[in-house]
Amino acid sequence: MSASSPTVAVPPFRGRIGDDPRSGYYAAPHRYRLHLSLTCPHCLQIAVTHSLLGLGDVLPVTLLPAVPDAPDGGHRALRPLYEASAHLHPGPALAPVLHDNWTGTVVSTHAPDIVRDLARRFGGHRSCLLPPDADEAHAAVERLCEQGVNATAQRAGLHGGDRAERDTALAALLRALDVLELRLASQEYVLGDELTLADVRLWVTLVQLDTVHRHHLDASAVHRITEHPRLWAYARRLTAQPAFGAHLDLDGIARRHHAHCRGTEAAGAAVPIMDWQAYVDRRAPEPTRRSV
């Protein structure tokens, strides 16, 4: 576990939305509601997917505070939903939550399942975000993001650990970024010429790398990370799209990170990789903010 990251609980709810009314949970307009905190990377991924699919009129979103406000690290507003779904539910009430208005229960808190179900069950003609023949390629990008970038960046930024282990982790991180840089040398998006959910996953990973993990790396490591011009140009291009940039809460991410961080800030904190705000489309419509 990274010193800069809070403990991540195993998602307690793993319901899936099917395409058959007999399956229990099936796609229906206004049946479900998403509860998201945009400073959480899992929630940010869902929010971008929701916007790309144009689901604002059929699946509303409730935005939660940037920093969880319950003593146990969860969201106070989500506790009634958790309790209605599992009496005396142990542990924090975490976002994301996909909630079923008809039964009053939580369907899922597992982000990968939620984004897939949004794309496949609600996507309609936009379901190309998750092409049926791209499951394996999409899973490979997810592993590269989680294991090759997130996990290695955390290990490379551990304060007080073995220097050789940190160097090994940094080398692994740079190799993962090299793979991504090479992919983008010959294609516009990470899986080819069409934007898919793999791009959403990678964009969120790059946001985290710059706005969170960088703060625990030394300056030379950050400079080496910046030496992937196609990758960061890709990040800028996606950020300029309303579906991406409109959800980017940079101040909130910083506040959430500082609220949970147990690590030591390093010289890399003073070397931002990208000016994210400069590429945010300020004309993008903001998601409707509603209370639970």
Coordinates of C-alpha atoms in Angstrom, one line a residue:
M1 CA 0.0 0.0 0.0
S2 CA 1.3 3.4 -0.9
A3 CA 2.0 5.9 1.9
S4 CA 0.1 8.4 -0.2
S5 CA -3.1 6.4 -0.5
P6 CA -5.8 5.5 1.9
T7 CA -6.8 1.8 2.4
V8 CA -9.1 0.7 -0.4
A9 CA -11.9 -1.6 0.7
V10 CA -13.1 -4.5 -1.4
P11 CA -16.3 -3.3 -3.1
P12 CA -19.2 -4.9 -1.0
F13 CA -21.8 -4.7 -3.8
R14 CA -21.3 -6.3 -7.2
G15 CA -24.7 -6.4 -8.9
R16 CA -24.8 -6.1 -12.6
I17 CA -27.3 -4.6 -15.0
G18 CA -28.6 -7.1 -17.6
D19 CA -30.5 -6.6 -20.8
D20 CA -33.4 -8.9 -19.9
P21 CA -36.2 -7.6 -17.6
R22 CA -36.2 -11.0 -15.9
S23 CA -32.6 -10.5 -14.7
G24 CA -33.8 -8.2 -11.9
Y25 CA -31.6 -5.2 -12.6
Y26 CA -32.2 -4.1 -16.2
A27 CA -31.6 -0.9 -18.1
A28 CA -34.6 1.5 -17.7
P29 CA -34.6 5.3 -17.9
H30 CA -34.6 7.1 -14.5
R31 CA -34.5 3.8 -12.6
Y32 CA -30.9 4.3 -11.4
R33 CA -28.8 7.1 -9.9
L34 CA -25.0 7.4 -9.6
H35 CA -23.4 8.9 -6.6
L36 CA -19.9 10.2 -7.4
S37 CA -17.1 12.2 -5.8
L38 CA -15.1 13.5 -8.8
T39 CA -11.8 13.6 -6.8
C40 CA -11.9 9.7 -6.6
P41 CA -10.3 8.2 -9.7
H42 CA -12.9 5.5 -9.9
C43 CA -15.7 8.0 -9.8
L44 CA -13.9 10.3 -12.3
Q45 CA -13.8 7.4 -14.7
I46 CA -17.5 6.7 -14.3
A47 CA -18.4 10.4 -14.7
V48 CA -16.4 10.8 -18.0
T49 CA -18.0 7.6 -19.3
H50 CA -21.5 8.9 -18.3
S51 CA -20.8 12.1 -20.3
L52 CA -19.4 10.4 -23.3
L53 CA -22.5 8.2 -23.5
G54 CA -24.8 11.2 -23.1
L55 CA -26.7 9.7 -20.2
G56 CA -27.6 12.9 -18.4
D57 CA -31.3 12.6 -19.2
V58 CA -31.8 8.9 -18.3
L59 CA -29.4 8.3 -15.5
P60 CA -28.9 11.2 -13.1
V61 CA -25.8 11.9 -11.0
T62 CA -25.5 13.1 -7.5
L63 CA -22.1 14.7 -6.8
L64 CA -20.6 14.2 -3.3
P65 CA -18.0 16.3 -1.5
A66 CA -14.4 16.3 -2.7
V67 CA -13.2 15.0 0.6
P68 CA -15.2 12.2 2.3
D69 CA -16.9 13.7 5.4
A70 CA -17.5 10.7 7.7
P71 CA -15.0 9.8 10.5
D72 CA -14.4 6.4 8.9
G73 CA -13.4 7.8 5.6
G74 CA -16.7 7.4 3.9
H75 CA -19.5 9.7 2.8
R76 CA -22.2 10.5 5.4
A77 CA -24.8 10.9 2.6
L78 CA -24.2 7.4 1.4
R79 CA -24.7 5.7 4.8
P80 CA -28.5 5.4 4.5
L81 CA -28.1 3.8 1.1
Y82 CA -25.6 1.3 2.4
E83 CA -27.8 0.5 5.5
A84 CA -30.9 0.0 3.3
S85 CA -29.0 -2.5 1.2
A86 CA -27.1 -4.4 4.0
H87 CA -28.3 -3.9 7.6
L88 CA -25.5 -2.7 9.9
H89 CA -23.1 -2.7 7.0
P90 CA -19.6 -2.7 8.4
G91 CA -17.0 -0.2 7.2
P92 CA -17.2 3.1 5.4
A93 CA -19.9 4.1 2.9
L94 CA -17.7 4.7 -0.1
A95 CA -18.3 6.1 -3.6
P96 CA -18.9 5.3 -6.3
V97 CA -22.5 4.0 -5.8
L98 CA -24.9 2.9 -8.5
H99 CA -28.3 3.0 -6.7
D100 CA -31.6 1.5 -7.8
N101 CA -34.4 3.9 -7.1
W102 CA -37.1 1.2 -7.6
T103 CA -35.9 -1.1 -4.9
G104 CA -34.0 1.4 -2.8
T105 CA -30.9 -0.7 -2.8
V106 CA -27.3 -0.3 -4.0
V107 CA -26.6 -2.2 -7.2
S108 CA -22.9 -1.8 -7.4
T109 CA -19.9 0.0 -5.9
H110 CA -17.4 -1.7 -8.3
A111 CA -16.3 0.9 -10.9
P112 CA -15.1 -1.5 -13.6
D113 CA -18.5 -3.3 -13.7
I114 CA -20.4 0.1 -13.6
V115 CA -18.6 1.6 -16.6
R116 CA -19.0 -1.6 -18.6
D117 CA -22.7 -1.8 -17.8
L118 CA -23.2 1.9 -18.7
A119 CA -21.6 1.3 -22.0
R120 CA -23.2 -2.0 -22.9
R121 CA -26.7 -1.5 -21.4
F122 CA -27.3 2.2 -21.7
G123 CA -24.9 3.1 -24.5
G124 CA -27.1 2.5 -27.5
H125 CA -25.3 3.7 -30.7
R126 CA -22.5 4.9 -28.5
S127 CA -21.7 1.4 -27.3
C128 CA -18.6 1.4 -29.5
L129 CA -16.9 2.8 -26.4
L130 CA -16.5 -0.9 -25.4
P131 CA -16.3 -2.9 -28.7
P132 CA -17.3 -6.5 -28.2
D133 CA -14.1 -7.7 -29.7
A134 CA -11.9 -5.5 -27.6
D135 CA -12.4 -7.0 -24.1
E136 CA -8.9 -8.5 -23.9
A137 CA -7.2 -5.4 -25.3
H138 CA -9.2 -3.2 -22.8
A139 CA -8.2 -5.5 -19.9
A140 CA -4.6 -5.2 -20.9
V141 CA -4.7 -1.4 -20.8
E142 CA -6.4 -1.6 -17.4
R143 CA -3.6 -3.8 -16.1
L144 CA -1.0 -1.5 -17.6
C145 CA -2.6 1.5 -15.9
E146 CA -3.0 -0.2 -12.5
Q147 CA 0.1 -2.3 -12.2
G148 CA 2.5 -0.6 -14.6
V149 CA 1.7 3.0 -13.7
N150 CA -0.3 3.4 -10.4
A151 CA 1.4 0.7 -8.4
T152 CA 4.9 1.4 -9.6
A153 CA 4.5 5.2 -9.1
Q154 CA 3.4 4.5 -5.5
R155 CA 6.4 2.3 -4.8
A156 CA 8.8 4.7 -6.4
G157 CA 7.5 7.5 -4.1
L158 CA 7.7 5.6 -0.8
H159 CA 9.6 7.6 1.7
G160 CA 12.2 5.9 3.8
G161 CA 12.2 2.7 1.7
D162 CA 15.1 1.0 0.1
R163 CA 16.6 3.2 -2.6
A164 CA 17.2 0.2 -4.9
E165 CA 13.5 -0.8 -4.7
R166 CA 12.4 2.7 -5.5
D167 CA 14.7 2.8 -8.5
T168 CA 13.4 -0.5 -9.7
A169 CA 9.8 0.7 -9.4
L170 CA 10.7 3.9 -11.3
A171 CA 12.3 1.9 -14.1
A172 CA 9.1 -0.2 -14.3
L173 CA 7.0 2.9 -14.4
L174 CA 9.0 4.4 -17.2
R175 CA 8.8 1.2 -19.2
A176 CA 5.0 1.3 -18.9
L177 CA 5.0 4.9 -20.1
D178 CA 7.3 3.9 -23.0
V179 CA 4.8 1.2 -24.1
L180 CA 2.0 3.8 -24.1
E181 CA 4.2 6.3 -25.9
L182 CA 5.0 3.8 -28.6
R183 CA 1.3 2.9 -29.1
L184 CA 0.4 6.6 -29.6
A185 CA 3.1 7.0 -32.2
S186 CA 1.0 5.2 -34.8
Q187 CA -2.6 5.7 -33.7
E188 CA -4.8 8.5 -32.2
Y189 CA -6.1 6.5 -29.3
V190 CA -4.7 3.8 -27.1
L191 CA -6.5 1.0 -28.8
G192 CA -6.6 2.4 -32.4
D193 CA -8.4 5.2 -34.2
E194 CA -11.5 5.3 -32.1
L195 CA -12.0 6.5 -28.5
T196 CA -12.9 3.7 -26.1
L197 CA -13.2 3.1 -22.4
A198 CA -9.5 2.3 -22.4
D199 CA -8.8 5.9 -23.1
V200 CA -10.9 7.0 -20.2
R201 CA -9.0 4.7 -17.9
L202 CA -5.7 5.9 -19.2
W203 CA -6.6 9.6 -18.9
V204 CA -7.7 9.1 -15.3
T205 CA -4.4 7.3 -14.6
L206 CA -2.4 10.2 -16.1
V207 CA -4.4 12.7 -14.0
Q208 CA -3.5 10.7 -10.9
L209 CA 0.2 10.4 -11.9
D210 CA 0.6 14.2 -12.2
T211 CA -1.8 15.4 -9.5
V212 CA -1.1 12.8 -6.8
H213 CA 1.9 10.5 -7.3
R214 CA 4.2 13.2 -8.6
H215 CA 4.2 14.8 -5.1
H216 CA 6.2 11.9 -3.8
L217 CA 8.8 11.6 -6.5
D218 CA 12.1 13.4 -6.9
A219 CA 12.5 16.1 -9.5
S220 CA 14.7 14.0 -11.8
A221 CA 12.1 11.2 -11.8
V222 CA 9.4 13.7 -12.8
H223 CA 11.5 15.1 -15.6
R224 CA 11.9 11.5 -17.0
I225 CA 8.2 11.0 -16.8
T226 CA 7.7 14.2 -18.9
E227 CA 9.9 12.7 -21.7
H228 CA 6.9 11.1 -23.3
P229 CA 5.6 13.9 -25.6
R230 CA 3.0 11.9 -27.4
L231 CA 1.5 10.6 -24.2
W232 CA 1.1 14.1 -22.6
A233 CA -0.1 15.6 -25.9
Y234 CA -2.8 12.9 -25.8
A235 CA -3.7 13.8 -22.3
R236 CA -4.0 17.5 -23.2
R237 CA -6.2 16.6 -26.2
L238 CA -8.6 14.6 -24.1
T239 CA -8.7 17.2 -21.4
A240 CA -9.9 19.7 -23.9
Q241 CA -12.9 17.6 -24.6
P242 CA -15.9 18.6 -22.5
A243 CA -16.7 15.1 -21.5
F244 CA -13.3 14.9 -19.8
G245 CA -12.2 18.4 -18.7
A246 CA -15.6 19.4 -17.3
H247 CA -15.2 16.8 -14.5
L248 CA -11.7 17.7 -13.5
D249 CA -11.7 19.2 -10.0
L250 CA -8.0 20.0 -9.5
D251 CA -8.5 21.8 -6.2
G252 CA -10.6 19.0 -4.9
I253 CA -8.1 16.4 -5.8
A254 CA -5.4 18.3 -4.0
R255 CA -7.6 18.7 -0.9
R256 CA -8.5 15.0 -0.9
H257 CA -4.8 14.0 -1.3
H258 CA -3.6 16.1 1.5
A259 CA -6.4 14.9 3.8
H260 CA -5.4 11.3 3.3
C261 CA -1.7 11.4 2.5
R262 CA 0.7 9.8 5.0
G263 CA 3.8 10.2 2.9
T264 CA 6.4 12.9 2.6
E265 CA 6.3 15.4 -0.1
A266 CA 9.4 15.3 -2.4
A267 CA 11.0 17.7 -4.8
G268 CA 8.8 16.5 -7.7
A269 CA 5.9 18.3 -6.0
A270 CA 7.3 21.6 -7.4
V271 CA 7.6 20.2 -11.0
P272 CA 4.1 19.9 -12.5
I273 CA 4.0 17.7 -15.6
M274 CA 1.1 19.4 -17.3
D275 CA -1.1 22.6 -16.9
W276 CA -4.4 20.7 -16.8
Q277 CA -6.5 23.8 -16.2
A278 CA -5.2 25.4 -19.4
Y279 CA -6.8 22.6 -21.4
V280 CA -10.1 22.4 -19.6
D281 CA -13.0 23.6 -21.8
R282 CA -14.6 26.2 -19.6
R283 CA -17.6 26.3 -21.8
A284 CA -18.4 22.7 -21.0
P285 CA -21.8 22.2 -19.2
E286 CA -21.2 21.2 -15.6
P287 CA -23.1 18.1 -14.3
T288 CA -26.3 18.8 -12.4
R289 CA -25.5 18.9 -8.7
R290 CA -28.3 17.4 -6.7
S291 CA -28.6 16.3 -3.1
V292 CA -29.1 12.7 -2.0

